[in-house]
């Protein structure tokens, strides 16, 4: 138990501090709830010139194995941005995939499918531009009006509630970073935002949580409806509503996976 608690402290060091997050994103929230002491999920932020990079990553599984993979992936992200100077999401994830794949193959003969699903945004505040690339993870946008920019039509979806409000979803690629197979194809997608728009980056833990009256998964559709209901609510309150919804759904069931939901206004 003591060693796990120490590992938890070490892992928390890699996460951006509240001060850092507030400096980069004055209006934001993070709902971060590992299944165990340590987590396969992590969130990450870096400032490069006039671009702020923000990511939510979900490494295979949970607990100790996932936490170890998360540290590898975290280091490769840092190497790619801090040392190699990449700031474009597609270039970053392509390079991280190469580094993680090389690391895995150098340390055991067969890749057992461990990898990282990630949504990564590069936000240019002066141009009001978001560039996005995802490996098996999407990004959600709550916007009054949405300009689809350079987003491929096949990757853009929207969820509409009963009031006719829309939550936009940009899909990520079908490959995990460092996953099995050499075919890692990823697309860059960009859009302009307006003041008051909100973006959400998530791992799959919230939507995959079992619970409710019939012990079923919460599911993505239900989560989109929840995010859409947040349209005019302050970010702090959005976090409290997410926590409340998660607890009410889970009840006395075991937590299914690590949970991360990050919202930025």
PDB file of N, CA and C in Angstrom, residues 97-168:
ATOM      1  N   UNK A  97       4.156   8.133 -31.824  1.00  0.00           N
ATOM      2  CA  UNK A  97       3.868   6.751 -32.196  1.00  0.00           C
ATOM      3  C   UNK A  97       5.144   6.000 -32.571  1.00  0.00           C
ATOM      4  N   UNK A  98       6.000   6.653 -33.355  1.00  0.00           N
ATOM      5  CA  UNK A  98       7.270   6.018 -33.750  1.00  0.00           C
ATOM      6  C   UNK A  98       8.143   5.745 -32.524  1.00  0.00           C
ATOM      7  N   UNK A  99       8.245   6.726 -31.633  1.00  0.00           N
ATOM      8  CA  UNK A  99       9.097   6.576 -30.445  1.00  0.00           C
ATOM      9  C   UNK A  99       8.569   5.487 -29.509  1.00  0.00           C
ATOM     10  N   UNK A 100       7.249   5.470 -29.289  1.00  0.00           N
ATOM     11  CA  UNK A 100       6.656   4.465 -28.393  1.00  0.00           C
ATOM     12  C   UNK A 100       6.794   3.072 -29.005  1.00  0.00           C
ATOM     13  N   UNK A 101       6.539   2.960 -30.316  1.00  0.00           N
ATOM     14  CA  UNK A 101       6.653   1.650 -30.998  1.00  0.00           C
ATOM     15  C   UNK A 101       8.078   1.130 -30.926  1.00  0.00           C
ATOM     16  N   UNK A 102       9.051   2.028 -31.141  1.00  0.00           N
ATOM     17  CA  UNK A 102      10.470   1.637 -31.056  1.00  0.00           C
ATOM     18  C   UNK A 102      10.812   1.178 -29.650  1.00  0.00           C
ATOM     19  N   UNK A 103      10.320   1.920 -28.666  1.00  0.00           N
ATOM     20  CA  UNK A 103      10.584   1.581 -27.264  1.00  0.00           C
ATOM     21  C   UNK A 103      10.016   0.203 -26.932  1.00  0.00           C
ATOM     22  N   UNK A 104       8.770  -0.025 -27.341  1.00  0.00           N
ATOM     23  CA  UNK A 104       8.112  -1.309 -27.043  1.00  0.00           C
ATOM     24  C   UNK A 104       8.840  -2.474 -27.711  1.00  0.00           C
ATOM     25  N   UNK A 105       9.189  -2.307 -28.994  1.00  0.00           N
ATOM     26  CA  UNK A 105       9.826  -3.415 -29.722  1.00  0.00           C
ATOM     27  C   UNK A 105      11.251  -3.658 -29.208  1.00  0.00           C
ATOM     28  N   UNK A 106      11.883  -2.610 -28.681  1.00  0.00           N
ATOM     29  CA  UNK A 106      13.237  -2.775 -28.141  1.00  0.00           C
ATOM     30  C   UNK A 106      13.230  -3.517 -26.812  1.00  0.00           C
ATOM     31  N   UNK A 107      12.074  -3.470 -26.098  1.00  0.00           N
ATOM     32  CA  UNK A 107      12.037  -4.044 -24.760  1.00  0.00           C
ATOM     33  C   UNK A 107      11.267  -5.366 -24.652  1.00  0.00           C
ATOM     34  N   UNK A 108      10.514  -5.722 -25.659  1.00  0.00           N
ATOM     35  CA  UNK A 108      10.004  -7.104 -25.731  1.00  0.00           C
ATOM     36  C   UNK A 108       9.708  -7.426 -27.188  1.00  0.00           C
ATOM     37  N   UNK A 109       9.885  -8.677 -27.534  1.00  0.00           N
ATOM     38  CA  UNK A 109       9.873  -9.054 -28.944  1.00  0.00           C
ATOM     39  C   UNK A 109       8.529  -8.828 -29.615  1.00  0.00           C
ATOM     40  N   UNK A 110       7.463  -9.122 -28.903  1.00  0.00           N
ATOM     41  CA  UNK A 110       6.143  -8.972 -29.502  1.00  0.00           C
ATOM     42  C   UNK A 110       5.368  -7.856 -28.824  1.00  0.00           C
ATOM     43  N   UNK A 111       4.859  -6.928 -29.616  1.00  0.00           N
ATOM     44  CA  UNK A 111       4.000  -5.887 -29.064  1.00  0.00           C
ATOM     45  C   UNK A 111       2.680  -6.537 -28.634  1.00  0.00           C
ATOM     46  N   UNK A 112       2.354  -6.413 -27.357  1.00  0.00           N
ATOM     47  CA  UNK A 112       1.154  -7.103 -26.847  1.00  0.00           C
ATOM     48  C   UNK A 112      -0.086  -6.225 -26.952  1.00  0.00           C
ATOM     49  N   UNK A 113       0.028  -5.156 -27.720  1.00  0.00           N
ATOM     50  CA  UNK A 113      -1.152  -4.328 -27.956  1.00  0.00           C
ATOM     51  C   UNK A 113      -1.290  -3.168 -26.998  1.00  0.00           C
ATOM     52  N   UNK A 114      -0.274  -2.956 -26.153  1.00  0.00           N
ATOM     53  CA  UNK A 114      -0.312  -1.805 -25.261  1.00  0.00           C
ATOM     54  C   UNK A 114      -0.139  -0.526 -26.067  1.00  0.00           C
ATOM     55  N   UNK A 115      -0.911   0.471 -25.737  1.00  0.00           N
ATOM     56  CA  UNK A 115      -0.797   1.723 -26.479  1.00  0.00           C
ATOM     57  C   UNK A 115      -1.521   2.842 -25.768  1.00  0.00           C
ATOM     58  N   UNK A 116      -1.643   3.956 -26.478  1.00  0.00           N
ATOM     59  CA  UNK A 116      -2.255   5.152 -25.911  1.00  0.00           C
ATOM     60  C   UNK A 116      -3.290   5.710 -26.880  1.00  0.00           C
ATOM     61  N   UNK A 117      -4.505   5.902 -26.363  1.00  0.00           N
ATOM     62  CA  UNK A 117      -5.528   6.648 -27.090  1.00  0.00           C
ATOM     63  C   UNK A 117      -5.457   8.084 -26.578  1.00  0.00           C
ATOM     64  N   UNK A 118      -5.510   9.046 -27.480  1.00  0.00           N
ATOM     65  CA  UNK A 118      -5.259  10.427 -27.061  1.00  0.00           C
ATOM     66  C   UNK A 118      -5.999  11.419 -27.949  1.00  0.00           C
ATOM     67  N   UNK A 119      -6.483  12.485 -27.340  1.00  0.00           N
ATOM     68  CA  UNK A 119      -6.965  13.636 -28.111  1.00  0.00           C
ATOM     69  C   UNK A 119      -6.029  14.799 -27.789  1.00  0.00           C
ATOM     70  N   UNK A 120      -5.539  15.446 -28.835  1.00  0.00           N
ATOM     71  CA  UNK A 120      -4.533  16.500 -28.700  1.00  0.00           C
ATOM     72  C   UNK A 120      -4.954  17.727 -29.485  1.00  0.00           C
ATOM     73  N   UNK A 121      -4.969  18.873 -28.818  1.00  0.00           N
ATOM     74  CA  UNK A 121      -5.331  20.137 -29.465  1.00  0.00           C
ATOM     75  C   UNK A 121      -4.180  21.126 -29.386  1.00  0.00           C
ATOM     76  N   UNK A 122      -4.015  21.891 -30.451  1.00  0.00           N
ATOM     77  CA  UNK A 122      -3.112  23.040 -30.455  1.00  0.00           C
ATOM     78  C   UNK A 122      -3.993  24.280 -30.601  1.00  0.00           C
ATOM     79  N   UNK A 123      -4.013  25.114 -29.576  1.00  0.00           N
ATOM     80  CA  UNK A 123      -4.918  26.263 -29.542  1.00  0.00           C
ATOM     81  C   UNK A 123      -4.124  27.545 -29.750  1.00  0.00           C
ATOM     82  N   UNK A 124      -4.466  28.256 -30.822  1.00  0.00           N
ATOM     83  CA  UNK A 124      -3.832  29.546 -31.112  1.00  0.00           C
ATOM     84  C   UNK A 124      -4.851  30.639 -30.790  1.00  0.00           C
ATOM     85  N   UNK A 125      -4.623  31.311 -29.665  1.00  0.00           N
ATOM     86  CA  UNK A 125      -5.628  32.259 -29.170  1.00  0.00           C
ATOM     87  C   UNK A 125      -5.739  33.497 -30.060  1.00  0.00           C
ATOM     88  N   UNK A 126      -4.608  33.959 -30.594  1.00  0.00           N
ATOM     89  CA  UNK A 126      -4.648  35.177 -31.418  1.00  0.00           C
ATOM     90  C   UNK A 126      -5.411  34.941 -32.721  1.00  0.00           C
ATOM     91  N   UNK A 127      -5.322  33.734 -33.264  1.00  0.00           N
ATOM     92  CA  UNK A 127      -6.038  33.400 -34.505  1.00  0.00           C
ATOM     93  C   UNK A 127      -7.389  32.734 -34.228  1.00  0.00           C
ATOM     94  N   UNK A 128      -7.672  32.497 -32.937  1.00  0.00           N
ATOM     95  CA  UNK A 128      -8.891  31.777 -32.532  1.00  0.00           C
ATOM     96  C   UNK A 128      -9.041  30.467 -33.329  1.00  0.00           C
ATOM     97  N   UNK A 129      -7.942  29.733 -33.371  1.00  0.00           N
ATOM     98  CA  UNK A 129      -7.870  28.513 -34.171  1.00  0.00           C
ATOM     99  C   UNK A 129      -7.505  27.328 -33.291  1.00  0.00           C
ATOM    100  N   UNK A 130      -8.239  26.228 -33.467  1.00  0.00           N
ATOM    101  CA  UNK A 130      -7.900  24.965 -32.808  1.00  0.00           C
ATOM    102  C   UNK A 130      -7.519  23.951 -33.879  1.00  0.00           C
ATOM    103  N   UNK A 131      -6.321  23.372 -33.753  1.00  0.00           N
ATOM    104  CA  UNK A 131      -5.939  22.234 -34.585  1.00  0.00           C
ATOM    105  C   UNK A 131      -6.049  20.998 -33.710  1.00  0.00           C
ATOM    106  N   UNK A 132      -6.652  19.947 -34.248  1.00  0.00           N
ATOM    107  CA  UNK A 132      -6.907  18.742 -33.466  1.00  0.00           C
ATOM    108  C   UNK A 132      -6.430  17.496 -34.206  1.00  0.00           C
ATOM    109  N   UNK A 133      -5.867  16.577 -33.440  1.00  0.00           N
ATOM    110  CA  UNK A 133      -5.590  15.228 -33.951  1.00  0.00           C
ATOM    111  C   UNK A 133      -5.886  14.257 -32.819  1.00  0.00           C
ATOM    112  N   UNK A 134      -6.508  13.144 -33.157  1.00  0.00           N
ATOM    113  CA  UNK A 134      -6.859  12.161 -32.136  1.00  0.00           C
ATOM    114  C   UNK A 134      -6.505  10.762 -32.566  1.00  0.00           C
ATOM    115  N   UNK A 135      -6.045   9.966 -31.618  1.00  0.00           N
ATOM    116  CA  UNK A 135      -5.827   8.537 -31.839  1.00  0.00           C
ATOM    117  C   UNK A 135      -6.894   7.806 -31.042  1.00  0.00           C
ATOM    118  N   UNK A 136      -7.929   7.375 -31.740  1.00  0.00           N
ATOM    119  CA  UNK A 136      -9.075   6.662 -31.158  1.00  0.00           C
ATOM    120  C   UNK A 136      -9.884   7.479 -30.153  1.00  0.00           C
ATOM    121  N   UNK A 137      -9.598   8.768 -30.041  1.00  0.00           N
ATOM    122  CA  UNK A 137     -10.386   9.618 -29.154  1.00  0.00           C
ATOM    123  C   UNK A 137     -10.856  10.845 -29.928  1.00  0.00           C
ATOM    124  N   UNK A 138     -12.099  11.290 -29.676  1.00  0.00           N
ATOM    125  CA  UNK A 138     -12.620  12.466 -30.357  1.00  0.00           C
ATOM    126  C   UNK A 138     -12.437  13.726 -29.515  1.00  0.00           C
ATOM    127  N   UNK A 139     -12.936  14.822 -30.040  1.00  0.00           N
ATOM    128  CA  UNK A 139     -13.085  16.055 -29.274  1.00  0.00           C
ATOM    129  C   UNK A 139     -14.534  16.486 -29.442  1.00  0.00           C
ATOM    130  N   UNK A 140     -15.116  17.055 -28.405  1.00  0.00           N
ATOM    131  CA  UNK A 140     -16.491  17.555 -28.460  1.00  0.00           C
ATOM    132  C   UNK A 140     -16.477  19.075 -28.355  1.00  0.00           C
ATOM    133  N   UNK A 141     -17.335  19.719 -29.138  1.00  0.00           N
ATOM    134  CA  UNK A 141     -17.394  21.183 -29.147  1.00  0.00           C
ATOM    135  C   UNK A 141     -18.819  21.649 -28.903  1.00  0.00           C
ATOM    136  N   UNK A 142     -18.984  22.470 -27.881  1.00  0.00           N
ATOM    137  CA  UNK A 142     -20.263  23.092 -27.569  1.00  0.00           C
ATOM    138  C   UNK A 142     -20.181  24.531 -28.069  1.00  0.00           C
ATOM    139  N   UNK A 143     -20.819  24.819 -29.193  1.00  0.00           N
ATOM    140  CA  UNK A 143     -20.684  26.136 -29.826  1.00  0.00           C
ATOM    141  C   UNK A 143     -22.041  26.640 -30.301  1.00  0.00           C
ATOM    142  N   UNK A 144     -22.220  27.960 -30.221  1.00  0.00           N
ATOM    143  CA  UNK A 144     -23.473  28.552 -30.709  1.00  0.00           C
ATOM    144  C   UNK A 144     -23.577  28.380 -32.224  1.00  0.00           C
ATOM    145  N   UNK A 145     -22.494  28.738 -32.918  1.00  0.00           N
ATOM    146  CA  UNK A 145     -22.409  28.476 -34.363  1.00  0.00           C
ATOM    147  C   UNK A 145     -21.058  27.825 -34.609  1.00  0.00           C
ATOM    148  N   UNK A 146     -21.021  26.855 -35.499  1.00  0.00           N
ATOM    149  CA  UNK A 146     -19.787  26.098 -35.694  1.00  0.00           C
ATOM    150  C   UNK A 146     -19.328  26.178 -37.139  1.00  0.00           C
ATOM    151  N   UNK A 147     -18.085  26.634 -37.311  1.00  0.00           N
ATOM    152  CA  UNK A 147     -17.473  26.687 -38.630  1.00  0.00           C
ATOM    153  C   UNK A 147     -16.597  25.457 -38.783  1.00  0.00           C
ATOM    154  N   UNK A 148     -16.938  24.575 -39.704  1.00  0.00           N
ATOM    155  CA  UNK A 148     -16.247  23.277 -39.784  1.00  0.00           C
ATOM    156  C   UNK A 148     -14.823  23.367 -40.329  1.00  0.00           C
ATOM    157  N   UNK A 149     -14.390  24.550 -40.778  1.00  0.00           N
ATOM    158  CA  UNK A 149     -12.986  24.762 -41.152  1.00  0.00           C
ATOM    159  C   UNK A 149     -12.442  23.707 -42.087  1.00  0.00           C
ATOM    160  N   UNK A 150     -11.316  23.094 -41.686  1.00  0.00           N
ATOM    161  CA  UNK A 150     -10.662  22.091 -42.550  1.00  0.00           C
ATOM    162  C   UNK A 150     -10.984  20.663 -42.095  1.00  0.00           C
ATOM    163  N   UNK A 151     -12.113  20.497 -41.434  1.00  0.00           N
ATOM    164  CA  UNK A 151     -12.474  19.167 -40.924  1.00  0.00           C
ATOM    165  C   UNK A 151     -13.037  18.314 -42.060  1.00  0.00           C
ATOM    166  N   UNK A 152     -12.502  17.123 -42.173  1.00  0.00           N
ATOM    167  CA  UNK A 152     -13.007  16.171 -43.155  1.00  0.00           C
ATOM    168  C   UNK A 152     -14.453  15.813 -42.813  1.00  0.00           C
ATOM    169  N   UNK A 153     -15.317  15.895 -43.799  1.00  0.00           N
ATOM    170  CA  UNK A 153     -16.761  15.632 -43.621  1.00  0.00           C
ATOM    171  C   UNK A 153     -17.018  14.296 -42.924  1.00  0.00           C
ATOM    172  N   UNK A 154     -16.208  13.277 -43.239  1.00  0.00           N
ATOM    173  CA  UNK A 154     -16.400  11.938 -42.660  1.00  0.00           C
ATOM    174  C   UNK A 154     -16.113  11.913 -41.157  1.00  0.00           C
ATOM    175  N   UNK A 155     -15.328  12.882 -40.699  1.00  0.00           N
ATOM    176  CA  UNK A 155     -14.909  12.884 -39.297  1.00  0.00           C
ATOM    177  C   UNK A 155     -15.759  13.787 -38.406  1.00  0.00           C
ATOM    178  N   UNK A 156     -16.686  14.513 -39.028  1.00  0.00           N
ATOM    179  CA  UNK A 156     -17.506  15.458 -38.258  1.00  0.00           C
ATOM    180  C   UNK A 156     -18.912  14.904 -38.053  1.00  0.00           C
ATOM    181  N   UNK A 157     -19.334  14.881 -36.804  1.00  0.00           N
ATOM    182  CA  UNK A 157     -20.692  14.450 -36.479  1.00  0.00           C
ATOM    183  C   UNK A 157     -21.297  15.455 -35.512  1.00  0.00           C
ATOM    184  N   UNK A 158     -22.589  15.431 -35.391  1.00  0.00           N
ATOM    185  CA  UNK A 158     -23.187  16.243 -34.335  1.00  0.00           C
ATOM    186  C   UNK A 158     -24.294  15.456 -33.654  1.00  0.00           C
ATOM    187  N   UNK A 159     -24.455  15.756 -32.379  1.00  0.00           N
ATOM    188  CA  UNK A 159     -25.514  15.159 -31.579  1.00  0.00           C
ATOM    189  C   UNK A 159     -26.508  16.262 -31.257  1.00  0.00           C
ATOM    190  N   UNK A 160     -27.769  16.011 -31.532  1.00  0.00           N
ATOM    191  CA  UNK A 160     -28.800  17.031 -31.324  1.00  0.00           C
ATOM    192  C   UNK A 160     -29.764  16.580 -30.235  1.00  0.00           C
ATOM    193  N   UNK A 161     -30.020  17.476 -29.263  1.00  0.00           N
ATOM    194  CA  UNK A 161     -30.969  17.118 -28.202  1.00  0.00           C
ATOM    195  C   UNK A 161     -32.397  17.513 -28.592  1.00  0.00           C
ATOM    196  N   UNK A 162     -33.310  17.294 -27.689  1.00  0.00           N
ATOM    197  CA  UNK A 162     -34.727  17.541 -27.994  1.00  0.00           C
ATOM    198  C   UNK A 162     -35.022  19.021 -28.235  1.00  0.00           C
ATOM    199  N   UNK A 163     -34.177  19.896 -27.673  1.00  0.00           N
ATOM    200  CA  UNK A 163     -34.380  21.342 -27.875  1.00  0.00           C
ATOM    201  C   UNK A 163     -33.759  21.838 -29.181  1.00  0.00           C
ATOM    202  N   UNK A 164     -33.111  20.934 -29.921  1.00  0.00           N
ATOM    203  CA  UNK A 164     -32.489  21.318 -31.185  1.00  0.00           C
ATOM    204  C   UNK A 164     -31.077  21.867 -31.033  1.00  0.00           C
ATOM    205  N   UNK A 165     -30.519  21.791 -29.812  1.00  0.00           N
ATOM    206  CA  UNK A 165     -29.135  22.231 -29.604  1.00  0.00           C
ATOM    207  C   UNK A 165     -28.185  21.137 -30.086  1.00  0.00           C
ATOM    208  N   UNK A 166     -27.014  21.563 -30.592  1.00  0.00           N
ATOM    209  CA  UNK A 166     -26.087  20.599 -31.174  1.00  0.00           C
ATOM    210  C   UNK A 166     -24.741  20.589 -30.447  1.00  0.00           C
ATOM    211  N   UNK A 167     -24.244  19.383 -30.219  1.00  0.00           N
ATOM    212  CA  UNK A 167     -22.889  19.179 -29.735  1.00  0.00           C
ATOM    213  C   UNK A 167     -22.108  18.561 -30.888  1.00  0.00           C
ATOM    214  N   UNK A 168     -21.008  19.203 -31.289  1.00  0.00           N
ATOM    215  CA  UNK A 168     -20.238  18.719 -32.438  1.00  0.00           C
ATOM    216  C   UNK A 168     -19.131  17.786 -31.966  1.00  0.00           C
TER     217      UNK A 168
END
